[in-house]
Coordinates of C-alpha atoms in Angstrom, one line a residue:
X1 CA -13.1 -8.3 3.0
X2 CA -16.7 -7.2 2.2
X3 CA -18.2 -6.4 -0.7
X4 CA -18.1 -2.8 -1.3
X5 CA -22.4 -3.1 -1.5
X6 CA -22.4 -4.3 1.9
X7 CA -20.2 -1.3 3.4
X8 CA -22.0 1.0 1.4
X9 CA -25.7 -0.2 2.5
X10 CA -24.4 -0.2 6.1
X11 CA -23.3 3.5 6.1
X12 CA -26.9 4.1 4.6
X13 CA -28.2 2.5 7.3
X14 CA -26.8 4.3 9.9
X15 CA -27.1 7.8 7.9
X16 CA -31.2 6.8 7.4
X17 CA -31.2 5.8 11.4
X18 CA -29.6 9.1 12.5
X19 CA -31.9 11.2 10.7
X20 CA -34.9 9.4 11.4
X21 CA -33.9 10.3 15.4
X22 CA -33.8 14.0 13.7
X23 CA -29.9 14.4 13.5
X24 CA -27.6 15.4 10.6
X25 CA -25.4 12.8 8.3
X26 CA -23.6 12.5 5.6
X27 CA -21.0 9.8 4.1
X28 CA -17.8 12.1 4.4
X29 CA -14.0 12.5 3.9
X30 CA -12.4 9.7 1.4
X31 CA -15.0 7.2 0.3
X32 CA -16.9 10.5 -1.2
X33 CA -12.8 11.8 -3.0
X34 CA -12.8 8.3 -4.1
X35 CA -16.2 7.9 -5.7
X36 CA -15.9 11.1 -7.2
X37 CA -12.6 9.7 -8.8
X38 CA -14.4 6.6 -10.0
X39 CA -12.7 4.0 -7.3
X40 CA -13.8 2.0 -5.0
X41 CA -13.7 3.3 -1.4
X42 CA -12.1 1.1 0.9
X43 CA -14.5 2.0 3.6
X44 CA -17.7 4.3 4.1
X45 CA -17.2 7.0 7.3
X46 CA -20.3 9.3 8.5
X47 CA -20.2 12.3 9.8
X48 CA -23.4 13.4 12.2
X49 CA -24.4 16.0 14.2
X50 CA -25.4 13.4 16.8
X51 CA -22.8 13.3 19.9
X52 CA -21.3 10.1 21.2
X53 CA -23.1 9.0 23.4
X54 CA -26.2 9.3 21.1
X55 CA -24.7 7.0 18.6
X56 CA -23.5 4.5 21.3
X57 CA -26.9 4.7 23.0
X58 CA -28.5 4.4 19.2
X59 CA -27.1 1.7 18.0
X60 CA -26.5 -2.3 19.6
X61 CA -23.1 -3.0 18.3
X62 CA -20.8 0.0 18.8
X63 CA -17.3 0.6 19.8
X64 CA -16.1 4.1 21.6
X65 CA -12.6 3.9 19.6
X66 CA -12.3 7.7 19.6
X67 CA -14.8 9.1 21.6
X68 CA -12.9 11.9 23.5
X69 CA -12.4 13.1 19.8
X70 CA -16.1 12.5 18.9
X71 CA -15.8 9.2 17.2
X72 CA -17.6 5.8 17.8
X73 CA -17.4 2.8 15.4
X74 CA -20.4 1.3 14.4
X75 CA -20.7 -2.4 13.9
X76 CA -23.6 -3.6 11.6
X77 CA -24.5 -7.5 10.9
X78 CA -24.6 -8.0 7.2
X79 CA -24.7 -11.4 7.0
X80 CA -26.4 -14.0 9.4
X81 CA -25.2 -17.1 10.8
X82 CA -25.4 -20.2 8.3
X83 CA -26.2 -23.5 8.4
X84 CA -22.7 -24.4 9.4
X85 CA -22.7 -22.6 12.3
X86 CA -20.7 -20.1 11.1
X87 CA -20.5 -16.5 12.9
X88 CA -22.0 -13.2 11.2
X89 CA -20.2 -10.8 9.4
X90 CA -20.2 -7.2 10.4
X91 CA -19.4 -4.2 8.6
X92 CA -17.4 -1.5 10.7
X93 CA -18.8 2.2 9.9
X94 CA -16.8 5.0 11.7
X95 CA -19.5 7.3 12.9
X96 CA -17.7 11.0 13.6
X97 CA -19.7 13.8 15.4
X98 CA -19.1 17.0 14.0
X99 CA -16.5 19.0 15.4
X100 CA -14.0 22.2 16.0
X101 CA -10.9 21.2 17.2
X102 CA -8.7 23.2 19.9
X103 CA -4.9 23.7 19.5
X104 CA -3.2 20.5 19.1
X105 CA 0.4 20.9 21.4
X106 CA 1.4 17.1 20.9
X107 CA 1.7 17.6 16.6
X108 CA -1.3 15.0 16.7
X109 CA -4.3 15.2 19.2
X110 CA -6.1 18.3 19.6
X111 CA -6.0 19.5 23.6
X112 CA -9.9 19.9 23.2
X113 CA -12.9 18.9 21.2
X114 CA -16.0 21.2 20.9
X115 CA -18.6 19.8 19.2
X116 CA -21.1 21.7 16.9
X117 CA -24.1 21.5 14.7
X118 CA -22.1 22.6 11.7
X119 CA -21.4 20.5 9.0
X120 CA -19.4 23.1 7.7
X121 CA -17.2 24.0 10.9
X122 CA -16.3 20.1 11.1
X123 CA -15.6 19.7 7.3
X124 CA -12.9 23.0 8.1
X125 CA -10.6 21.6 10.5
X126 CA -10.0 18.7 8.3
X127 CA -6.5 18.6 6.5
X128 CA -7.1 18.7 2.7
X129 CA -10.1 20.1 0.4
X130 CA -10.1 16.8 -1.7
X131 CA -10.9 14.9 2.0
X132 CA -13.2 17.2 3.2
X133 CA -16.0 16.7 0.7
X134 CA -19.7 15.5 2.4
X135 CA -22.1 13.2 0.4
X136 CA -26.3 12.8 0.7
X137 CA -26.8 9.3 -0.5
X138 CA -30.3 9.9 0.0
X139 CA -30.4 12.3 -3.1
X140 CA -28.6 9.2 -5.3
X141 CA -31.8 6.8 -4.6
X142 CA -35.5 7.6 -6.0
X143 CA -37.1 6.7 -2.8
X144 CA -34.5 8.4 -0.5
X145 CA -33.3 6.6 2.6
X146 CA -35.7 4.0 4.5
X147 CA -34.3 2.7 7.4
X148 CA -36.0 -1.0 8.3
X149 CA -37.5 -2.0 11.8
X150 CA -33.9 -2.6 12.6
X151 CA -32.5 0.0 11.5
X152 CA -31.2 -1.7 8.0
X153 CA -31.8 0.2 5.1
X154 CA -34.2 -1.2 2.2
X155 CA -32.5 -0.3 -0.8
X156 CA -32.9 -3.9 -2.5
X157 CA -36.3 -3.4 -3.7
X158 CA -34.9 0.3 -5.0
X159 CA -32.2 -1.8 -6.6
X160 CA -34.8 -4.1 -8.2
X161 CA -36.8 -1.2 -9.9
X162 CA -33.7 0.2 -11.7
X163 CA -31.8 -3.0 -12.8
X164 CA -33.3 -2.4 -16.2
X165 CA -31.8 0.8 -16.5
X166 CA -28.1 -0.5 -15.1
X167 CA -27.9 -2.6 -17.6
X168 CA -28.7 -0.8 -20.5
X169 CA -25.7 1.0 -18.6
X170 CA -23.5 -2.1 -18.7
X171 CA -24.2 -2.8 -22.1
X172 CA -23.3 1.0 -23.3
X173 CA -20.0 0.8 -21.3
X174 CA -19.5 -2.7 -22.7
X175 CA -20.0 -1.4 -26.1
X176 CA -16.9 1.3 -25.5
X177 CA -13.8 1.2 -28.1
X178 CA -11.7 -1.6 -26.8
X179 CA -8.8 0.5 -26.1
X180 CA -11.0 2.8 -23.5
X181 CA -12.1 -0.6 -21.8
X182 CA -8.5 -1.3 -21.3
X183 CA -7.3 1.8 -20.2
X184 CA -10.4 1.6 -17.9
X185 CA -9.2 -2.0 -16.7
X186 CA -5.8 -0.6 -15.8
X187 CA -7.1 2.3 -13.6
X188 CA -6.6 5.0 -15.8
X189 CA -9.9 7.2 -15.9
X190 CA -8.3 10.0 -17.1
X191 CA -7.1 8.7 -20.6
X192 CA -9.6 6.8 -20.7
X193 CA -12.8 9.3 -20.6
X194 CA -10.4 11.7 -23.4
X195 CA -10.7 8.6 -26.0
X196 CA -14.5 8.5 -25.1
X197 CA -14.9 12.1 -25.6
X198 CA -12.7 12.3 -28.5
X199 CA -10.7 15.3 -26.8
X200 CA -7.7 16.9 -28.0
X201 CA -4.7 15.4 -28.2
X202 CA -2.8 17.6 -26.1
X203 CA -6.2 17.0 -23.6
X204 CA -5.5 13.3 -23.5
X205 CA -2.4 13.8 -22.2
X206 CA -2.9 16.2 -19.6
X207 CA -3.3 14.3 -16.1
X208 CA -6.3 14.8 -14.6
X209 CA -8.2 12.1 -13.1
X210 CA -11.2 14.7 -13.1
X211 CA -13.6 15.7 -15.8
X212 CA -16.2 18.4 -15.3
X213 CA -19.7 17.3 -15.8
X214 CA -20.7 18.9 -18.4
X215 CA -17.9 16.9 -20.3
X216 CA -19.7 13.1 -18.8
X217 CA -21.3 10.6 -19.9
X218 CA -23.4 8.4 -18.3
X219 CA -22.3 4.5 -19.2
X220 CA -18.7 5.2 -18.5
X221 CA -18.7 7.4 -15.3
X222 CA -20.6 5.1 -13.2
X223 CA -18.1 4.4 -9.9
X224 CA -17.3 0.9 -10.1
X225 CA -17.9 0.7 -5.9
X226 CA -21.9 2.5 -6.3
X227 CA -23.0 0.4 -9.0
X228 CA -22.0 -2.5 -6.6
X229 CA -23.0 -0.7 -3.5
X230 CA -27.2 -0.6 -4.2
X231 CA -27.2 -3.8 -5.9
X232 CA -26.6 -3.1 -9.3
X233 CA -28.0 0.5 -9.5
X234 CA -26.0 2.3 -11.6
X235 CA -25.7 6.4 -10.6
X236 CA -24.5 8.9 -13.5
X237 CA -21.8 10.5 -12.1
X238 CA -24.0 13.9 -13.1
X239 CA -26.0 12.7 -10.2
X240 CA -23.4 11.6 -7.3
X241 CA -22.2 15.6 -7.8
X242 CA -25.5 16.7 -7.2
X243 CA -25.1 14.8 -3.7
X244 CA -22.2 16.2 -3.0
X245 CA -22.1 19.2 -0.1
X246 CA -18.8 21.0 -1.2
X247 CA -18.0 24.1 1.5
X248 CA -14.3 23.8 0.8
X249 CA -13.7 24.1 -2.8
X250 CA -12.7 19.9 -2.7
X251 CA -14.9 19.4 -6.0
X252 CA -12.5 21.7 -8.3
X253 CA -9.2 20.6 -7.1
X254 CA -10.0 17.3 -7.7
X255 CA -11.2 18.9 -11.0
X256 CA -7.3 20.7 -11.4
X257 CA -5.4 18.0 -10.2
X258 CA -4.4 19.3 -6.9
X259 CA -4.1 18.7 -3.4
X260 CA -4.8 21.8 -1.5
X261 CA -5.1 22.1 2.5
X262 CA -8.1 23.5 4.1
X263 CA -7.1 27.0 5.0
X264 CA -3.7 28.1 5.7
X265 CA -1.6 24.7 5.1
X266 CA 0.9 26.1 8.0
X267 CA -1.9 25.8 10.7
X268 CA -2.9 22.2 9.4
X269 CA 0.6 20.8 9.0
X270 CA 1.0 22.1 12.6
X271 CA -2.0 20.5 14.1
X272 CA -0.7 16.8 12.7
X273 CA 2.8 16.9 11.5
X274 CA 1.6 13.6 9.7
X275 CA -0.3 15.5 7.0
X276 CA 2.9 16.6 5.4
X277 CA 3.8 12.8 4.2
X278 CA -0.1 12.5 3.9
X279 CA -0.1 15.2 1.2
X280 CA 2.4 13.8 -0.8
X281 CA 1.1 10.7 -0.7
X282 CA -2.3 10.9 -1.9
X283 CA -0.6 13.9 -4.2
X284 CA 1.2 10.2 -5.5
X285 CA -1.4 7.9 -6.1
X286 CA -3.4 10.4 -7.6
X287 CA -1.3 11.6 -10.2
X288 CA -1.7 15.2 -8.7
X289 CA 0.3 17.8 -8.0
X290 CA 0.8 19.3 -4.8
X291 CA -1.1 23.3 -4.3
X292 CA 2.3 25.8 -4.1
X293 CA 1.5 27.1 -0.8
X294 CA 1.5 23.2 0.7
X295 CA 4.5 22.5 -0.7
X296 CA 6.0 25.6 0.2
X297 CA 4.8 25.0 4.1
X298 CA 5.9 21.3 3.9
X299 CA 9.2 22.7 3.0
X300 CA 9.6 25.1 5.9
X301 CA 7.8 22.4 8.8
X302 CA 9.7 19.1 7.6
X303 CA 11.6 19.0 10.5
X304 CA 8.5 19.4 12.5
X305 CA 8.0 15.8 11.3
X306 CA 10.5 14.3 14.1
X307 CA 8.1 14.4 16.6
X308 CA 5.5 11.8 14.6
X309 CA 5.9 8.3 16.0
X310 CA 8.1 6.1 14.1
X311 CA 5.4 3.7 13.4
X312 CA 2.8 6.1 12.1
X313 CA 5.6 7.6 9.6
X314 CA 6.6 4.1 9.0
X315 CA 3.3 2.9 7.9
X316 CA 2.5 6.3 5.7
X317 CA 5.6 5.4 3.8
X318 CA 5.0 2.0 3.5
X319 CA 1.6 3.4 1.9
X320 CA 3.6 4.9 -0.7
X321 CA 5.8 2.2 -1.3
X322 CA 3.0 0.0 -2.5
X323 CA -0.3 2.0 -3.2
X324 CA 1.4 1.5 -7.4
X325 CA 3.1 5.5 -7.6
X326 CA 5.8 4.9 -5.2
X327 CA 8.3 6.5 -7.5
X328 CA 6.7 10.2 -8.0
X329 CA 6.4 9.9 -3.9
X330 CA 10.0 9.6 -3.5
X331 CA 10.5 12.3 -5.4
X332 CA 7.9 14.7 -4.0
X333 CA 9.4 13.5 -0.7
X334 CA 13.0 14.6 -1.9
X335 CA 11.4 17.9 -3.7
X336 CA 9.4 18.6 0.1
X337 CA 13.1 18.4 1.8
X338 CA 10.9 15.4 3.8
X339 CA 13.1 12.8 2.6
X340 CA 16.3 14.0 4.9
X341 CA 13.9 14.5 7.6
X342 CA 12.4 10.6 7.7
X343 CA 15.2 8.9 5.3
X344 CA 18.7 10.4 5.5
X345 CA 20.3 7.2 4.5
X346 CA 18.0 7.0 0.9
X347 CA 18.7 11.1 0.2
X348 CA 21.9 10.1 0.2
X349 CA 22.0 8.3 -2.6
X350 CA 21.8 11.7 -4.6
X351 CA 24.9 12.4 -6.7
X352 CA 26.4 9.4 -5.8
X353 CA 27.9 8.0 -9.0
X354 CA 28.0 4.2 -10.3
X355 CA 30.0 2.5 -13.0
X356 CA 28.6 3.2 -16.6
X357 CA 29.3 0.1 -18.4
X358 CA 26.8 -1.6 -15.5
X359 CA 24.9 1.4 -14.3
X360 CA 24.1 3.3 -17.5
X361 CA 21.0 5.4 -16.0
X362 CA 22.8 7.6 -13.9
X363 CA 23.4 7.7 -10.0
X364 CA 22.4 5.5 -7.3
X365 CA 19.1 7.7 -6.3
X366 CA 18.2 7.4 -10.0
X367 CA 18.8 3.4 -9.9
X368 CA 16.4 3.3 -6.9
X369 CA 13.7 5.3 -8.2
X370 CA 13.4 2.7 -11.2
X371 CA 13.0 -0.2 -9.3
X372 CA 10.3 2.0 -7.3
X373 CA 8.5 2.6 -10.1
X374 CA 8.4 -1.4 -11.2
X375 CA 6.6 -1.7 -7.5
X376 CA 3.1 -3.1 -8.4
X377 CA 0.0 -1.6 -6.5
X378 CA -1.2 -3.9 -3.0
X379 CA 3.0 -5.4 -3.7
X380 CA 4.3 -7.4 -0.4
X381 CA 5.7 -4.4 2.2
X382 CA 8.7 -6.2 3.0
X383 CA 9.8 -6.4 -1.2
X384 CA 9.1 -2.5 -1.6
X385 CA 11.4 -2.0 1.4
X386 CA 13.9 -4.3 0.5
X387 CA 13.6 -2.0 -3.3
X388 CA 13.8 1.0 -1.3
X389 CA 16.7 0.0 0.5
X390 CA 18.9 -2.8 -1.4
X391 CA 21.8 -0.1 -2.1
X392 CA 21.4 1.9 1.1
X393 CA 25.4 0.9 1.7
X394 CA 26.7 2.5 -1.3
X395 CA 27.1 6.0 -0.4
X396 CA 29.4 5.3 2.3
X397 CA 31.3 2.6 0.8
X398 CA 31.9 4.7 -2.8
X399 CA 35.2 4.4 -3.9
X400 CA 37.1 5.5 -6.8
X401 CA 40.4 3.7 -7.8
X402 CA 41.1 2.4 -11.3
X403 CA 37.2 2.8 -11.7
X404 CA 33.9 3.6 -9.3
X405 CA 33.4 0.7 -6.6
X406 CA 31.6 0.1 -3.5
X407 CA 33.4 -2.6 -1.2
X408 CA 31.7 -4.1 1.4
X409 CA 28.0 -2.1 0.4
X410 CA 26.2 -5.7 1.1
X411 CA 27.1 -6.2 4.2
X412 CA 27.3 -2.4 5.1
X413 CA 24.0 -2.3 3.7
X414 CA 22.6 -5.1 6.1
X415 CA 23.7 -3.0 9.3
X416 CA 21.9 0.1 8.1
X417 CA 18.8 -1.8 6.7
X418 CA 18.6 -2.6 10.5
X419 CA 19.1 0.9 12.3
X420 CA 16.2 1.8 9.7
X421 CA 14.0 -1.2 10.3
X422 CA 14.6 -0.9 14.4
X423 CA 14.0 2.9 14.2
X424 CA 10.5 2.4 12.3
X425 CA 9.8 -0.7 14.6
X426 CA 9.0 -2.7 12.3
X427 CA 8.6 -6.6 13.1
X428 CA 11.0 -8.9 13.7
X429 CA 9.8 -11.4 10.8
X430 CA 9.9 -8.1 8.2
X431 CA 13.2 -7.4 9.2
X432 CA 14.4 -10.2 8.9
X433 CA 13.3 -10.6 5.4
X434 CA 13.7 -7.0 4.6
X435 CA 17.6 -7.4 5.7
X436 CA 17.3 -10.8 3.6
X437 CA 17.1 -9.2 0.7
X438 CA 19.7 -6.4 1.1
X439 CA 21.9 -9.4 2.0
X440 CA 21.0 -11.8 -1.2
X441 CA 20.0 -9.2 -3.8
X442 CA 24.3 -9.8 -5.3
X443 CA 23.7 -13.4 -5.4
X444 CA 22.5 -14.0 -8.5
X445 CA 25.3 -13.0 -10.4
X446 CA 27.3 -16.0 -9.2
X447 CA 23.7 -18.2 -9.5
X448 CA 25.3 -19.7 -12.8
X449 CA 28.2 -20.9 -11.3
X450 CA 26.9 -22.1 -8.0
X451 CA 27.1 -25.7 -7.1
X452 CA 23.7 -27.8 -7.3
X453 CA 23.9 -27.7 -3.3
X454 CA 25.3 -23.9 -3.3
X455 CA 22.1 -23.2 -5.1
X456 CA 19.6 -25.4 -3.4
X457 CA 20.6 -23.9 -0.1
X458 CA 19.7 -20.5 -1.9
X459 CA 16.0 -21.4 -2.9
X460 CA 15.5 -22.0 0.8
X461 CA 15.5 -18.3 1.6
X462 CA 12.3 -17.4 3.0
X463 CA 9.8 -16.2 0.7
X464 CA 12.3 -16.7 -2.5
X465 CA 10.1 -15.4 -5.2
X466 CA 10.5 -11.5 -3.6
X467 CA 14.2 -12.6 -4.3
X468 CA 13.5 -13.1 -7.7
X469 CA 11.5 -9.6 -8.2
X470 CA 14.2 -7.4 -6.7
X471 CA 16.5 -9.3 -8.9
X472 CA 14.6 -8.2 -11.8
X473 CA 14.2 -5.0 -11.0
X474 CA 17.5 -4.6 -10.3
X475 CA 18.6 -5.7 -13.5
X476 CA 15.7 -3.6 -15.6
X477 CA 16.9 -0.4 -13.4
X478 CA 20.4 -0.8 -14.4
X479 CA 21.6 -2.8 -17.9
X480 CA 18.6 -4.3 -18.4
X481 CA 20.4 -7.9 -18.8
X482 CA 18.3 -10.4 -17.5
X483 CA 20.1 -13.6 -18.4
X484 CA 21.2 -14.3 -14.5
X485 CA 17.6 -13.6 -13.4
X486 CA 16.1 -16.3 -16.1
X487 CA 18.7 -19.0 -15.4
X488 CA 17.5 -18.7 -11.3
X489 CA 13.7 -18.5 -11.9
X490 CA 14.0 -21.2 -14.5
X491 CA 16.0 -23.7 -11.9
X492 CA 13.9 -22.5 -8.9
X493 CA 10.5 -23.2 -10.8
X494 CA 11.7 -26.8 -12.5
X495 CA 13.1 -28.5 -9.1
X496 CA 10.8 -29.8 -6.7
X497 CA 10.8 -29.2 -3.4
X498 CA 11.7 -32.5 -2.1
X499 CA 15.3 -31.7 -4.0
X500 CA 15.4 -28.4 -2.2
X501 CA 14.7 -30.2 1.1
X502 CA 15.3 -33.7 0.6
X503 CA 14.0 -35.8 3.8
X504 CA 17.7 -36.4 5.7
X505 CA 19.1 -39.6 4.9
X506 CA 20.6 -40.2 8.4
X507 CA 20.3 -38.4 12.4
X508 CA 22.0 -38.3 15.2
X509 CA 20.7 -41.5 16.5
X510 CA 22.2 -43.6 13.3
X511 CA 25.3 -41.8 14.1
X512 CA 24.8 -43.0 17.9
X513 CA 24.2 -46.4 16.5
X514 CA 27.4 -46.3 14.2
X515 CA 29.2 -45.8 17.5
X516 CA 30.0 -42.3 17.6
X517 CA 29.8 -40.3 20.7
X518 CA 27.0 -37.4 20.6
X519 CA 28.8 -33.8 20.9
X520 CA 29.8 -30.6 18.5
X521 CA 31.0 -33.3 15.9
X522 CA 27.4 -33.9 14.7
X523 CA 27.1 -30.8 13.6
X524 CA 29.6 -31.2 11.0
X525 CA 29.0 -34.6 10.2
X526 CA 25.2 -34.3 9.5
X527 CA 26.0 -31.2 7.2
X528 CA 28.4 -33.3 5.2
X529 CA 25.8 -36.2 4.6
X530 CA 23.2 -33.1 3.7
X531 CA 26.1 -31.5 1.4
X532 CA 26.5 -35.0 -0.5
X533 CA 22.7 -35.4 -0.8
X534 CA 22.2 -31.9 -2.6
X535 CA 25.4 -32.8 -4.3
X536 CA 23.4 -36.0 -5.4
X537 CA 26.4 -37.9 -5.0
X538 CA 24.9 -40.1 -2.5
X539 CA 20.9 -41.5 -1.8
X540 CA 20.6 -43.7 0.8
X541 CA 21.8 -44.2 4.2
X542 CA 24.2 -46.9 4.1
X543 CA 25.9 -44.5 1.7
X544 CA 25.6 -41.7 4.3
X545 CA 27.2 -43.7 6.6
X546 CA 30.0 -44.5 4.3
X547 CA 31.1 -41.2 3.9
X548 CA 30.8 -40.4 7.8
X549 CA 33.2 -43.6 8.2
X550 CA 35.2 -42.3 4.9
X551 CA 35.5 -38.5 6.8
X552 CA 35.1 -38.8 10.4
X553 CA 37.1 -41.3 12.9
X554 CA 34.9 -43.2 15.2

């Protein structure tokens, strides 16, 4: 992945070559949310008065990905070929003309694009005012934008000039009390900047990931992505809102904490049905709450949400599942009434009781939003799924009798772990391990008492560490006993492989040789040797063969 300089100079580059040719551009959307929130975008987008076919004409590398909607991506070399012969990286830039968009019939596309001059009419028919915030970059450097002979921009002699001054910057910030450094490490701004600022107590705890200016300082507001992106200038965050174009009101709800649509939310959610799981999930992983009038037209339009293809509602969930906040998304999802809509089998779980003396935290939706919240940000898709879904067979198999049981949830569990993973077409390798661990995750408890081959055969399961974290936080969301988890991590991490998978001590051709006729039999015979071997009660092959002669008649 590059360096977040390298994307950042690149979107300069093509902001500083668009204006030069006399057009309009700004960095826009989510990289200018993100810096504003003190994170590092994961990519830079422009938006330009400039049409289409002026960027692809502009331009040597581009790519008409979206054209009919106005959008072209732009491919710029940052890196040349080496010694070695090996091929230039590019970063991708998504260049988006400014737009107004017609009546969208499908839930997704619009029927027509107009395009305009406005950067205002274009920032309106986006979907949320935190997205729809426009940045000048040119007002966060002291020489402004210079685009090269080639169109590259020359911010590394910019860079040079103000090094001094970033890191008297790094040295303030490195002088912070230790406990605002850590907070800092661990991604939380907010708590961080109130032991900074020495706020109130009841400020500290109030979550918002948003500070007005007034209340910053320079050394610990600097975006971690800008200070990287010019080269080590650092950019008070007094100054990046000074470069920000705000006709939408984006700047104070990120300020409040909220995620507010652009306009009346009924007319966005119908435009793109998608925006309804889009709201709750960036209400998620920013620890904000979702504007009343969003939540109250997510509510009424839920069902609307049927006609997005299963793989873009697939992907958006599996967003939440590991973006680190996949626990408050579940229940915004369930609080929306989008959970029936896109996961009837996971609501329910609601009121669907479990035994106390092994289940003291309550019901099986409650069990399954603590293991979501022990799902770790960037966490494998296939583990959070597997989280999400390990108890999907309880509600039909609840039982009461002498006391609360589920027969048959495992396996009941497997067959509906694969009507949700066919309906969301998802691949066949993450189904398979997604249904792996709905089938395995009741294992453990018998891990103790397994026999040495019993359990061997069990560390084979493809990708066994995500075994071992559902496990655990199975067990932490339940009784919190983690003896059976220890006893399997500890065996699985002391035995080497070649126990595991020992190299076979015999085939079929020694069993040729020993004069038995090739057929079903072998089957059976070469998983006896393999059963003795993991067994270690025999090592070589003339022992092999002794047992075959010992078992199986010639």
């Amino acid at each position: 992945m590059l360096s977040a300089s390298r994307q950042f100079e690149s979107a300069c580059a093509i902001i500083a070559s668009l204006r030069a040719a006399g057009y309009e551009a700004y960095l826009a959307g989510g990289c200018v949310r993100d810096l504003l929130l003190g994170r590092e975008p994961s990519d830079y987008d422009v938006a330009t008065s400039a049409t289409p076919d002026v960027v692809l004409e502009m331009f040597p590398r581009t790519f008409a990905v979206g054209a009919h909607f106005g959008v072209v991506l732009v491919a710029t070399e940052v890196g040349g070929a080496d010694a070695g012969g090996e091929k230039p990286e590019f970063a991708l830039t998504e260049v988006a003309t400014f737009r107004s968009d017609g009546a969208y019939s499908d839930g997704r596309h619009p029927d027509a694009v107009r395009y305009t001059l406005s950067a205002e009419e274009d920032v309106r028919r986006r979907d949320f005012t935190i997205n729809g915030l426009l940045l000048d970059p040119a007002r966060l450097l002291p020489q402004g934008l210079k685009p090269g002979s080639e169109g590259e921009l020359n911010v590394r002699a910019e860079a040079r000039t103000l090094q001094t001054e970033a890191r008297s910057l790094q040295a303030q910030s490195s002088a912070l009390p230790a406990e605002a450094r850590a907070l800092q490490s661990e991604d939380h701004p907010s708590v961080a900047k109130a032991l900074l600022h020495d706020e109130p107590e009841a400020a500290r705890l109030k979550p918002s990931p948003f500070k007005a200016p007034e209340r910053l300082s320079a050394a610990p507001e600097m975006p971690g992505a800008l200070e990287a992106a010019v080269n080590c200038v650092s950019i008070d965050f007094t100054n990046l809102l000074s470069a920000v174009i705000d006709y939408v009101g984006g700047v104070d709800d990120l300020r409040r904490g909220i995620v507010r649509a652009i306009g009346r939310p009924e007319l966005r959610f119908e435009e793109d049905h998608l925006r309804m799981l889009r709201g709750v999930r960036f209400a998620a992983r920013f620890g904000f709450e979702l504007d009343a009038a969003a939540a109250a037209a997510t509510r009424r339009l839920a069902a609307k949400t049927a006609a997005v293809s299963r793989e873009r509602v697939r992907d958006e969930l599996t967003r939440m599942l590991t973006e680190g906040h996949a626990r408050r998304a579940f229940e915004l999802l369930d609080e929306t009434g989008l959970l029936a809509e896109v996961l009837p089998e996971v609501a329910r779980m609601k009121g669907v009781a479990q035994p106390p003396q092994f289940h003291p935290e309550g019901d099986v939706w409650t069990h399954t939003l603590l293991l979501l919240a022990q799902l770790e940000p960037g966490c494998a898709p296939t583990l959070a799924w597997g989280a999400l879904l390990h108890d999907v067979g309880k509600p039909p198999t609840f039982r009461v009798a002498d006391r609360i049981g589920f027969d048959g949830h495992v396996d009941v569990g497997v067959a509906m772990g694969a009507e949700v993973c066919r309906r969301f077409r998802f691949s066949n390798e993450d189904t398979r391990q997604i249904l792996a661990l709905i089938e395995n995750h009741m294992r453990f408890a018998d891990a103790q008492r397994m026999k040495a081959s019993t359990l061997k055969r069990f560390f084979r399961l493809e990708n066994f560490p995500e075994h071992l974290a559902l496990h655990r936080m199975d067990c932490l969301a339940g009784s919190g006993n983690l003896d059976h988890y220890n006893y399997t991590r500890e065996r699985y991490e002391s035995m080497p492989e070649e126990q595991v998978r020992p190299k076979p001590l015999i085939t079929g051709r020694e069993l040729i040789a020993a004069g038995y006729q090739p057929g079903a039999g072998f089957k059976a015979m070469l998983h006896a040797v393999e059963e003795a071997q993991l067994e270690g009660s025999i090592q070589t092959p003339d022992e092999a063969l002794e047992l075959i002669r010992g078992q199986f008649r010639v």
